[in-house]
Coordinates of C-alpha atoms (C1' of nucleotides) in Angstrom, one line a residue:
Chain Q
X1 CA 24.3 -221.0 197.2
X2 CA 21.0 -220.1 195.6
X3 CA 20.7 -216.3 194.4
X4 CA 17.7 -216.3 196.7
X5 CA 20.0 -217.5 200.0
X6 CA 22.6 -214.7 198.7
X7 CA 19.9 -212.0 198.9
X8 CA 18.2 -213.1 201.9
X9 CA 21.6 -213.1 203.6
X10 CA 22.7 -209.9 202.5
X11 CA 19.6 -208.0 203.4
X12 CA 19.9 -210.5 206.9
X13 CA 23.2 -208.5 207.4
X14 CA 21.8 -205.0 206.2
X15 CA 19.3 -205.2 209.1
X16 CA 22.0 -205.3 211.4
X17 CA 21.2 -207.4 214.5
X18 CA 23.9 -209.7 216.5
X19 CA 22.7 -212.8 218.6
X20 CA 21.4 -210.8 221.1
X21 CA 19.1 -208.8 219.2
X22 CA 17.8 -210.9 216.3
X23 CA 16.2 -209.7 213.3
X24 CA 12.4 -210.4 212.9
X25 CA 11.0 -212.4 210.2
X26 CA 8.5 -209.2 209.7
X27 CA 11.3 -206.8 209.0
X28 CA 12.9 -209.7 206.6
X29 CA 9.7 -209.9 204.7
X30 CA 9.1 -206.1 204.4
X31 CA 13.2 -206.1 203.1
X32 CA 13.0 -208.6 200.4
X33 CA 9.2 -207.5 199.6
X34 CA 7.8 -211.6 200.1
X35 CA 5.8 -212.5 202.9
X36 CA 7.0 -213.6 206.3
X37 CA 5.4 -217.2 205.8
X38 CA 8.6 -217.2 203.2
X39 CA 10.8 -215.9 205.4
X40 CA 10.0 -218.6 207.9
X41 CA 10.9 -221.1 205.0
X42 CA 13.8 -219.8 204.6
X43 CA 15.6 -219.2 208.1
X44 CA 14.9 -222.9 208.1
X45 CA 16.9 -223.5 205.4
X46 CA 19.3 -221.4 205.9
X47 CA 19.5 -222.6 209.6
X48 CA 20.0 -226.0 208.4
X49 CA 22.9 -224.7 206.3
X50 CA 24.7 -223.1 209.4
X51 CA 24.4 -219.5 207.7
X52 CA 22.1 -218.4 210.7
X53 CA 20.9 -218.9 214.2
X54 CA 17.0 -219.6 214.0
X55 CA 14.5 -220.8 216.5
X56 CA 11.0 -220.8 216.0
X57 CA 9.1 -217.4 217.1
X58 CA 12.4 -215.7 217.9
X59 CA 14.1 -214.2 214.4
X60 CA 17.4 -214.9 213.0
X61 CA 20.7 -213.5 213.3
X62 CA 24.3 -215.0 211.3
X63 CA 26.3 -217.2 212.2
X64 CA 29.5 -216.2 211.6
X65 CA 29.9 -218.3 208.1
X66 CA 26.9 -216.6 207.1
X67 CA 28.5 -213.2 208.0
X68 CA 31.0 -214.2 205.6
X69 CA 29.2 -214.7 203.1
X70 CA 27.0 -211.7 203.0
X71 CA 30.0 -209.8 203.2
X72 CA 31.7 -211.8 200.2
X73 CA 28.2 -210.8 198.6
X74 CA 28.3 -206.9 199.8
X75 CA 31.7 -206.7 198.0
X76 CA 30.8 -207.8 195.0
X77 CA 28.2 -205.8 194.5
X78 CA 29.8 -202.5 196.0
X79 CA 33.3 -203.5 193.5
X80 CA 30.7 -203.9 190.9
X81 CA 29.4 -200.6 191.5
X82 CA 32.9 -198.8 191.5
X83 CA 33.4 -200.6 188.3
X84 CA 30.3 -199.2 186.8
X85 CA 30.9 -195.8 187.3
X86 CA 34.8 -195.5 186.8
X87 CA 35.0 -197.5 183.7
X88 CA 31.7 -197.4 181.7
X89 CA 30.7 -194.0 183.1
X90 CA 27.5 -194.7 185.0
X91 CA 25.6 -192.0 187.4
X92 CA 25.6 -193.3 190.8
X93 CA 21.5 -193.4 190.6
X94 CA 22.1 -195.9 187.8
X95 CA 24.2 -198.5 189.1
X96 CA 22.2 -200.3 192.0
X97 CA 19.8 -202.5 189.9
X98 CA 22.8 -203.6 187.7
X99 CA 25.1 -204.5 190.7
X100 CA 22.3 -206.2 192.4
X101 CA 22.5 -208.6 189.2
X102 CA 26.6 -208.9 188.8
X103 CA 26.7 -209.5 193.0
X104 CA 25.5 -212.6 192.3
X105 CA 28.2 -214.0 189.4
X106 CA 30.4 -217.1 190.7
X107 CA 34.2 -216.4 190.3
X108 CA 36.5 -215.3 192.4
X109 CA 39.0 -214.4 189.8
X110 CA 36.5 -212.2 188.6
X111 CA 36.1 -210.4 191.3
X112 CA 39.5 -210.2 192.2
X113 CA 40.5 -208.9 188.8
X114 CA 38.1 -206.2 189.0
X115 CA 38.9 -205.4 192.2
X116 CA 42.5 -204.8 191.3
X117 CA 41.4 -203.1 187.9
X118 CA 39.7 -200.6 190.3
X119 CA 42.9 -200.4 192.4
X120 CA 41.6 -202.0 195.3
X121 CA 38.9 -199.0 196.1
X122 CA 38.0 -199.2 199.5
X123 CA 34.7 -197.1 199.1
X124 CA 31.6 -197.2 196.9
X125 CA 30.2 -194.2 194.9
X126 CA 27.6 -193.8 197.5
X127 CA 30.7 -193.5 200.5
X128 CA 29.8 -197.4 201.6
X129 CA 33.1 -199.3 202.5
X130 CA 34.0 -202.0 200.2
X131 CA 34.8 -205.4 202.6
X132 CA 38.1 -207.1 201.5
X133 CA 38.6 -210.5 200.5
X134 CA 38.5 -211.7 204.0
X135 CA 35.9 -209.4 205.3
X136 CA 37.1 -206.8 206.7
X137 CA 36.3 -203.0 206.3
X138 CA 37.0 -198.8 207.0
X139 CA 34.8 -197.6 209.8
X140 CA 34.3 -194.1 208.8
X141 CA 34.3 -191.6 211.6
X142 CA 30.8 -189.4 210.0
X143 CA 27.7 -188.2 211.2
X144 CA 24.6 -186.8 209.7
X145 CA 24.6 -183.3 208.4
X146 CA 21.5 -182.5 210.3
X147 CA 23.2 -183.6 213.5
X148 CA 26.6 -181.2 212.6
X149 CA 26.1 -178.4 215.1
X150 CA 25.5 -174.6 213.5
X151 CA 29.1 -173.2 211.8
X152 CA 30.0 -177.0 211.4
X153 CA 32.4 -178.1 208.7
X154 CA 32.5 -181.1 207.1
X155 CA 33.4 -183.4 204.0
X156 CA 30.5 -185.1 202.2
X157 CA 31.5 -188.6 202.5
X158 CA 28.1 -190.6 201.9
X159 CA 24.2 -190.9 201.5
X160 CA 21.8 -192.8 204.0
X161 CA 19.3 -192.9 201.4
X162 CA 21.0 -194.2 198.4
X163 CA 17.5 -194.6 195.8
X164 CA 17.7 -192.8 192.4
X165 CA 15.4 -190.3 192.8
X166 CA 17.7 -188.9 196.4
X167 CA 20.7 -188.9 193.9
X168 CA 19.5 -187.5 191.2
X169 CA 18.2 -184.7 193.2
X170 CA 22.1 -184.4 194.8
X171 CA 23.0 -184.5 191.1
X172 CA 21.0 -181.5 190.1
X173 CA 21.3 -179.1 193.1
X174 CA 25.5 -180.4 192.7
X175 CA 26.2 -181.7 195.7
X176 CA 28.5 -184.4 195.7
X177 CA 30.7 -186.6 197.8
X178 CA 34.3 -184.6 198.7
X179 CA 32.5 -181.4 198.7
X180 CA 33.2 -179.1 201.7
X181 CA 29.9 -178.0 203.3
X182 CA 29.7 -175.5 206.3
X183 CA 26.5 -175.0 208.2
X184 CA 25.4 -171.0 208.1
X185 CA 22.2 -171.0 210.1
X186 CA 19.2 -173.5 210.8
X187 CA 15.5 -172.6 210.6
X188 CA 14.0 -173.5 213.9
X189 CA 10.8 -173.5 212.4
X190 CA 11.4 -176.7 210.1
X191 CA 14.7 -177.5 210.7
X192 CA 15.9 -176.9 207.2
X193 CA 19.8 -175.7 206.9
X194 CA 21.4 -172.5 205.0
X195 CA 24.8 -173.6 204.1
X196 CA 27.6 -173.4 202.0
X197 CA 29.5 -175.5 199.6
X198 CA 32.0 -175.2 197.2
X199 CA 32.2 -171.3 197.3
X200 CA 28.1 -170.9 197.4
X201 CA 25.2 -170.8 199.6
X202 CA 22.3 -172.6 199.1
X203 CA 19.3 -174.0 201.6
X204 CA 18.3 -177.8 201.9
X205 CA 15.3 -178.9 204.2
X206 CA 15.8 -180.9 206.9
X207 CA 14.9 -184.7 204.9
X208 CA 17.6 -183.6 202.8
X209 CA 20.1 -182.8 205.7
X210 CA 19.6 -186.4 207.2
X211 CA 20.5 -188.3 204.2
X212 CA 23.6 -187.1 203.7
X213 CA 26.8 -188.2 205.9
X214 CA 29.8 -185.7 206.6
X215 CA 33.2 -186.8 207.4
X216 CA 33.6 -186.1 211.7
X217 CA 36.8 -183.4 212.0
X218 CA 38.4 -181.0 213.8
Chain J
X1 CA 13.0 -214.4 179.5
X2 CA 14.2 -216.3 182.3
X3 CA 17.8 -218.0 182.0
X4 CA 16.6 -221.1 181.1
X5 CA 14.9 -219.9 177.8
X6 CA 18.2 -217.7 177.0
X7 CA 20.2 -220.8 177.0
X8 CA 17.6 -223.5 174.9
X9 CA 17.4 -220.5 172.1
X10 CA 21.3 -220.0 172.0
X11 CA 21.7 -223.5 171.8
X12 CA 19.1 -223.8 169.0
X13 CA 20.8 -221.1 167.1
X14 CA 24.1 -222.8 167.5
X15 CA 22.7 -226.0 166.2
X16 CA 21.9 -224.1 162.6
X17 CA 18.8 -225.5 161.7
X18 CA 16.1 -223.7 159.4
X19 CA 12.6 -223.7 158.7
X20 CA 12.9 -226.4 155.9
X21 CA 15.8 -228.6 158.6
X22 CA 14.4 -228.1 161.9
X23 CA 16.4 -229.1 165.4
X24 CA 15.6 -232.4 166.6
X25 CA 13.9 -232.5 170.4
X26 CA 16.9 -235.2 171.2
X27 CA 19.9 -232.9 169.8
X28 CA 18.5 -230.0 172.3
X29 CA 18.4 -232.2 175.1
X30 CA 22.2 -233.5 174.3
X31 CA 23.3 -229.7 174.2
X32 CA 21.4 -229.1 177.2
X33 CA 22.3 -231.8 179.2
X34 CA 18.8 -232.6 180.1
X35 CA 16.4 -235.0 178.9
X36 CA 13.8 -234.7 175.3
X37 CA 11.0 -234.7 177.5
X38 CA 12.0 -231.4 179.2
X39 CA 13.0 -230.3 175.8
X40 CA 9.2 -230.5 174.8
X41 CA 8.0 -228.9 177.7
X42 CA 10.4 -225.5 176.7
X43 CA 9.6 -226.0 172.7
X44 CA 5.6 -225.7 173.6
X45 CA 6.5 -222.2 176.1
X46 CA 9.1 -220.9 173.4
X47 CA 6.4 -221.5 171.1
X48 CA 3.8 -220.0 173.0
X49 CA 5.9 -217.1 173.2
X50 CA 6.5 -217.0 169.8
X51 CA 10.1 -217.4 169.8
X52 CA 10.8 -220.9 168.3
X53 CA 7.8 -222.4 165.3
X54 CA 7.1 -226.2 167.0
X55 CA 5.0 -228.8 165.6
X56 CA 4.9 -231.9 167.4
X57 CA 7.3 -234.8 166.4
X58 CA 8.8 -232.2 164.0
X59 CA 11.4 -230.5 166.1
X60 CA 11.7 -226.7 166.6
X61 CA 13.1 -223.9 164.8
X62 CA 13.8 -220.1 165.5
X63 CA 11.4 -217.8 164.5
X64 CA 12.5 -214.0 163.6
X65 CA 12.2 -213.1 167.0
X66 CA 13.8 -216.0 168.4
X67 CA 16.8 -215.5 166.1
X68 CA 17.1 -211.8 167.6
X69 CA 16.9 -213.0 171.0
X70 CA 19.6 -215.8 170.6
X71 CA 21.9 -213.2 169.0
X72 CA 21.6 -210.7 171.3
X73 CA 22.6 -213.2 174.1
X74 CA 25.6 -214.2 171.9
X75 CA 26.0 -211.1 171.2
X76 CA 27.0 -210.4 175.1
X77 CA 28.7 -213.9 175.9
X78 CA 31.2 -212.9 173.2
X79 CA 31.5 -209.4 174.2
X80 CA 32.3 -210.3 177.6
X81 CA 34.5 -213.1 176.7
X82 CA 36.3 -209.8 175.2
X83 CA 36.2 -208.0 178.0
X84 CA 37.8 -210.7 180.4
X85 CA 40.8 -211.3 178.1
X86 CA 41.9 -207.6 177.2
X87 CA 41.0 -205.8 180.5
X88 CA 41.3 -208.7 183.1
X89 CA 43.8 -210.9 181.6
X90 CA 42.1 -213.9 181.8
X91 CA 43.0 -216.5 179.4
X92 CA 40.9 -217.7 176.6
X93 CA 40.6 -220.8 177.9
X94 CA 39.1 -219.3 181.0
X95 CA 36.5 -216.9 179.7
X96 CA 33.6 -219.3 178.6
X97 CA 32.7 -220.6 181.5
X98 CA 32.2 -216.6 183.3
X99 CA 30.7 -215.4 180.2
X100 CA 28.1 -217.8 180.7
X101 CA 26.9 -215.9 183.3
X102 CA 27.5 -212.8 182.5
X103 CA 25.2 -213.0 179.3
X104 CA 22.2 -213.3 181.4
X105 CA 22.8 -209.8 183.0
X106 CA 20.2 -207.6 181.5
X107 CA 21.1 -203.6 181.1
X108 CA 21.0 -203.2 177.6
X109 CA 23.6 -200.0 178.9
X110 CA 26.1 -202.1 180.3
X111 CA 26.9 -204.0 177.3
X112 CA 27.1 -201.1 174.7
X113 CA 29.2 -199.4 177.5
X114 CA 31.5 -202.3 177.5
X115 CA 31.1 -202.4 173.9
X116 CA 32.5 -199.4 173.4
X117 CA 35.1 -200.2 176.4
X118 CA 36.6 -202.7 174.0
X119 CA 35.8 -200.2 170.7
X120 CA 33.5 -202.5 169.0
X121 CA 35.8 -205.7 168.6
X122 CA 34.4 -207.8 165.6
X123 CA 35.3 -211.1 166.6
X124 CA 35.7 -213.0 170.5
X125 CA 39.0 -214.7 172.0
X126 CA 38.2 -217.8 169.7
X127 CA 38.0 -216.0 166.5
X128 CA 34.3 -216.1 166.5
X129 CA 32.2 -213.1 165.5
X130 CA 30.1 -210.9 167.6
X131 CA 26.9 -209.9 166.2
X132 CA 26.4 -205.9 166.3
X133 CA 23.3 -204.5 168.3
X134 CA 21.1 -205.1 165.2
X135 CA 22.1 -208.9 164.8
X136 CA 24.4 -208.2 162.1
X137 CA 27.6 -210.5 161.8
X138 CA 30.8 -210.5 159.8
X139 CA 31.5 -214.0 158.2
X140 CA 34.8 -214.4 157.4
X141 CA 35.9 -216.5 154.8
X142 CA 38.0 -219.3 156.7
X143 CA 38.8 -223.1 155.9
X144 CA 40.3 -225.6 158.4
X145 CA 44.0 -226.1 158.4
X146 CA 43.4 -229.7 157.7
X147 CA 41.5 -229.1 154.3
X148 CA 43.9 -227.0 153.3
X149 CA 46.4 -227.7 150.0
X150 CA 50.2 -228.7 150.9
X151 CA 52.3 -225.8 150.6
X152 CA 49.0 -223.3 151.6
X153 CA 49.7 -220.6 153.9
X154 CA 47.1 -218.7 156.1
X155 CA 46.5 -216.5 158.9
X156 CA 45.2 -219.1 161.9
X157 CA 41.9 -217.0 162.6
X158 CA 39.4 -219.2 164.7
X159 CA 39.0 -222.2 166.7
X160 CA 36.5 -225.3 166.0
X161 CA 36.8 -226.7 169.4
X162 CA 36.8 -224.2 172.1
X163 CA 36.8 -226.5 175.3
X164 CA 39.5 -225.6 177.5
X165 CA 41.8 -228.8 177.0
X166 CA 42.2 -227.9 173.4
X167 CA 43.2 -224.2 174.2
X168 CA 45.7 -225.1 176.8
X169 CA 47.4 -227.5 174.6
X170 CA 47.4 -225.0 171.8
X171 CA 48.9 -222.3 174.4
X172 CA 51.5 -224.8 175.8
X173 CA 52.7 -225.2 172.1
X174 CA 52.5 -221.5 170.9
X175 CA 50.1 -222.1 168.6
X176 CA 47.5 -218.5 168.8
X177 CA 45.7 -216.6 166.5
X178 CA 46.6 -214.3 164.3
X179 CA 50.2 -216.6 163.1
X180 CA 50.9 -217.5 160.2
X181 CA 51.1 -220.9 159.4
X182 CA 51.9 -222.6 156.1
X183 CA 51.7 -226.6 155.4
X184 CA 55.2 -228.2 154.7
X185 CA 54.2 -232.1 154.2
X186 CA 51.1 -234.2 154.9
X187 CA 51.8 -237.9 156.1
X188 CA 49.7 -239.8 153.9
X189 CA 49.5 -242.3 156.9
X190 CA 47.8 -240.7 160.0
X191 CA 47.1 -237.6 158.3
X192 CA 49.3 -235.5 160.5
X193 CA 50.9 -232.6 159.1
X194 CA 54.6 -230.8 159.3
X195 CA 54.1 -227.4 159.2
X196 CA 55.6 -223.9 159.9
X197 CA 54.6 -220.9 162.2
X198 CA 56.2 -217.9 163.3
X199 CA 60.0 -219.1 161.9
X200 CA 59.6 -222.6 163.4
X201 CA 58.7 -225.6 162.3
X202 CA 56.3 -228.5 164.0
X203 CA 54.5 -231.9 163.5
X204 CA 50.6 -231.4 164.4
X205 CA 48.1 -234.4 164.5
X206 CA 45.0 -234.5 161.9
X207 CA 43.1 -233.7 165.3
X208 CA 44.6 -230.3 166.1
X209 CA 44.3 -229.3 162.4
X210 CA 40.9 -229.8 161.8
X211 CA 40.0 -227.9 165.0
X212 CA 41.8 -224.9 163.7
X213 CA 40.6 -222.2 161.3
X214 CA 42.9 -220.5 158.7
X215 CA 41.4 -217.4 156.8
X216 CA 41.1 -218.7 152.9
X217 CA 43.5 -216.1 150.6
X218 CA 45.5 -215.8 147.6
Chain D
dA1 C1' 2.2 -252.0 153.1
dC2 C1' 3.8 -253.7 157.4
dC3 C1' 6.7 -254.3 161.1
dT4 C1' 10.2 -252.6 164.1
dA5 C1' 13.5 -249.5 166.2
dT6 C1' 14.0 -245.0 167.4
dT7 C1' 12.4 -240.6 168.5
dT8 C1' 9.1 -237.8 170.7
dT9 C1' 5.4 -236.8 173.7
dT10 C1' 2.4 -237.4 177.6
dA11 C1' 1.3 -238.1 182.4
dG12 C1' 2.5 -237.8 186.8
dA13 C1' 6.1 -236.8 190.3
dT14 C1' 9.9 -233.7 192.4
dT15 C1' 12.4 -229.4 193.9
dT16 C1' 12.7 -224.5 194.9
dG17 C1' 10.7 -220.6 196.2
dT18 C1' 6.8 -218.5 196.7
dC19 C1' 1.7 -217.7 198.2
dT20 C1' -2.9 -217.7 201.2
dA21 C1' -5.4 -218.8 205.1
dA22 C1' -5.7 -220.8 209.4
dA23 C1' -3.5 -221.9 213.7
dT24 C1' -0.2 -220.9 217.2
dT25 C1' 2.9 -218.2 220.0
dT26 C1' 4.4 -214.1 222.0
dA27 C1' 4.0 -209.6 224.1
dA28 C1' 1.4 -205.9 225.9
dA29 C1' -2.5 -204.1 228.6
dT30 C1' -5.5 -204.3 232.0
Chain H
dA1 C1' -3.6 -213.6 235.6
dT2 C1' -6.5 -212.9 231.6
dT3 C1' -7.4 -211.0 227.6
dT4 C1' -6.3 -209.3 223.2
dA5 C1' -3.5 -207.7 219.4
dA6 C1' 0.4 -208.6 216.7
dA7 C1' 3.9 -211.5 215.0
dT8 C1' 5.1 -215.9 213.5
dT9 C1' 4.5 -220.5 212.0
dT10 C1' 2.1 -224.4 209.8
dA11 C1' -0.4 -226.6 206.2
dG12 C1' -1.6 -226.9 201.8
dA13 C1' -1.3 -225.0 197.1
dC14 C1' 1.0 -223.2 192.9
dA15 C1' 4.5 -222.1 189.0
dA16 C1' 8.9 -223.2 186.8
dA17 C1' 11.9 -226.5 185.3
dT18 C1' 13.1 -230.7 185.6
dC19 C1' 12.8 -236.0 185.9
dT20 C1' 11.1 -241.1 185.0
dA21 C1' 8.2 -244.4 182.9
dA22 C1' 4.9 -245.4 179.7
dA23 C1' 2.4 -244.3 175.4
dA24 C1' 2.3 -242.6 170.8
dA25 C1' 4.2 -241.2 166.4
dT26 C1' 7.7 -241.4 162.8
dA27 C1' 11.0 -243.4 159.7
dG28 C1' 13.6 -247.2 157.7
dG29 C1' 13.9 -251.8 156.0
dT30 C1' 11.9 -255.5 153.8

DNA sequence: ACCTATTTTTAGATTTGTCTAAATTTAAAT
DNA sequence: ATTTAAATTTAGACAAATCTAAAAATAGGT
């Protein structure tokens, strides 16, 4: 497996799809910023390696090997990221571009030494679930803030948007994953939330509100 | 840098060399595993890039900049080499092979954080030392076992030969670093030498000892 | 100083992953 | 059922790093 095969897969399995709904060569290309004449090149390769279904003019989806492997791919680089910020005391904005290099390392002692260095985490710092060794992975029962009906509780248990800048601003205004937020009131005029959190209030606009997942209770 | 730059400087730094003794195009290649001609293709772009001073037919040696670069890789190879055998209890005859990976990862961060993970070791697995951020090295005085005087005692601090066969064999018969050993008899005939370690006594070929470092005292 | 063996370089080809531009297929609209 | 717009593929080219085979330069021996 070429580093290129490992990334195409992995953002292959990102885009979701199943063999009924392929993914588009378009929404590949846009994904790996290349052009979909590359893309094409690739499904053919990958095709040819069993790692996905192709046929001409009607996208790609994985095969179950290549399912596999994106998710022995998505590990890494989620165990990676758990590493980075437990043990060498990384901010979670800082730890994707590293990861996205260490995801790609060939050994599975490695991986399975860090892995049981972490104590076998079965969550990222941005609340993604970490696959296990043979693929499997928690299904977290959460729903977008901005979807949590007025007087709502919830536990911050992940970010849809995990880029820098998103966390960073989390970072500042204190908002973190575990944190207890209730909904106090909505502004009908633009949808931004009043609510509170860790014995304060405080007021978040609506872009905010939809990147951040809370744990589904009561 | 891409990879395959990193690894022709390292190699050329590993092969000593100088201004007045440059590296030969054909003892690259042999390092490399690759052939002299693709060896003169990556002298002309490492000179280019003003990391290595090539002249044709006259072999290749590191420039300032080049010697920085090599030891920064080196640098991170050992460090990790560290890291795998302290905090993921690999043995040392495991670690090259990862670390040869994992010194391509580039986050100047990561490796001062595991730097300071493993407070600033000195020297790797095999005894060899790792160059500070600034490219600074200790050299410790050390001789081979099989140069030194019947009746010598030392401190085994270092391994010539590294390659996994050697450090198994040396692991199967208790032989690490940091024992003492001293030299009881040479046999004048095959060179092979009775010695004691750690209150026992053993027979070693000439081979072993002149692929083991002792530190020079008294 | 010359010849010869060895080393090194050049020239041209190959592979991987990418690109552009043109051609083709699909899907949507009338 | 056509037409048209969008998506996708093909064809041909390129850069990086390598190779083989042939040519050129060097170094050693006489």
């Amino acid at each position: 497996m070429t580093r290129s095969e490992e990334n195409y897969l992995k953002i292959i399995f990102h885009l979701g799809g199943s063999d009924s709904i392929p993914i588009t060569t378009n929404a590949i290309a846009e994904q790996m910023e290349t052009k979909p004449s590359s893309v094409t090149d690739m499904a053919k390769k990958l095709a040819e390696k069993g790692l996905v279904n192709y046929k001409r003019y009607q996208g790609v989806s994985l095969t179950d090997q290549g399912t596999k492997t994106a998710l022995s791919i998505i590990r890494k680089h989620r165990l990676w990221e758990v590493f980075l910020v437990k043990k060498l005391d990384f901010s979670w904005d800082e730890v994707h571009e590293v990861a996205e290099q260490l995801e790609h390392i060939k050994s599975e002692k490695l991986i399975d030494k860090i892995d049981e260095l972490l104590e076998f985490p079965k969550f990222d710092p941005h609340g993604d679930p970490i696959p296990s060794k043979d693929g499997k992975f928690m299904v977290r029962d959460k729903q977008l803030l901005s979807e949590m009906p007025i007087g709502g509780k919830g536990v911050c248990v992940g970010v849809k948007d995990s880029s820098a800048p998103f966390l960073k601003f989390l970072d500042k205004n204190k908002i973190a994953l575990g944190h207890t937020i209730q909904i106090l009131e909505k502004e009908d005029f633009d949808q931004s939330l009043h609510i509170a959190m860790e014995g304060r209030e405080l007021r978040i606009s609506h872009q905010i509100a939809s990147n951040l997942y809370v744990k589904k209770n009561e």
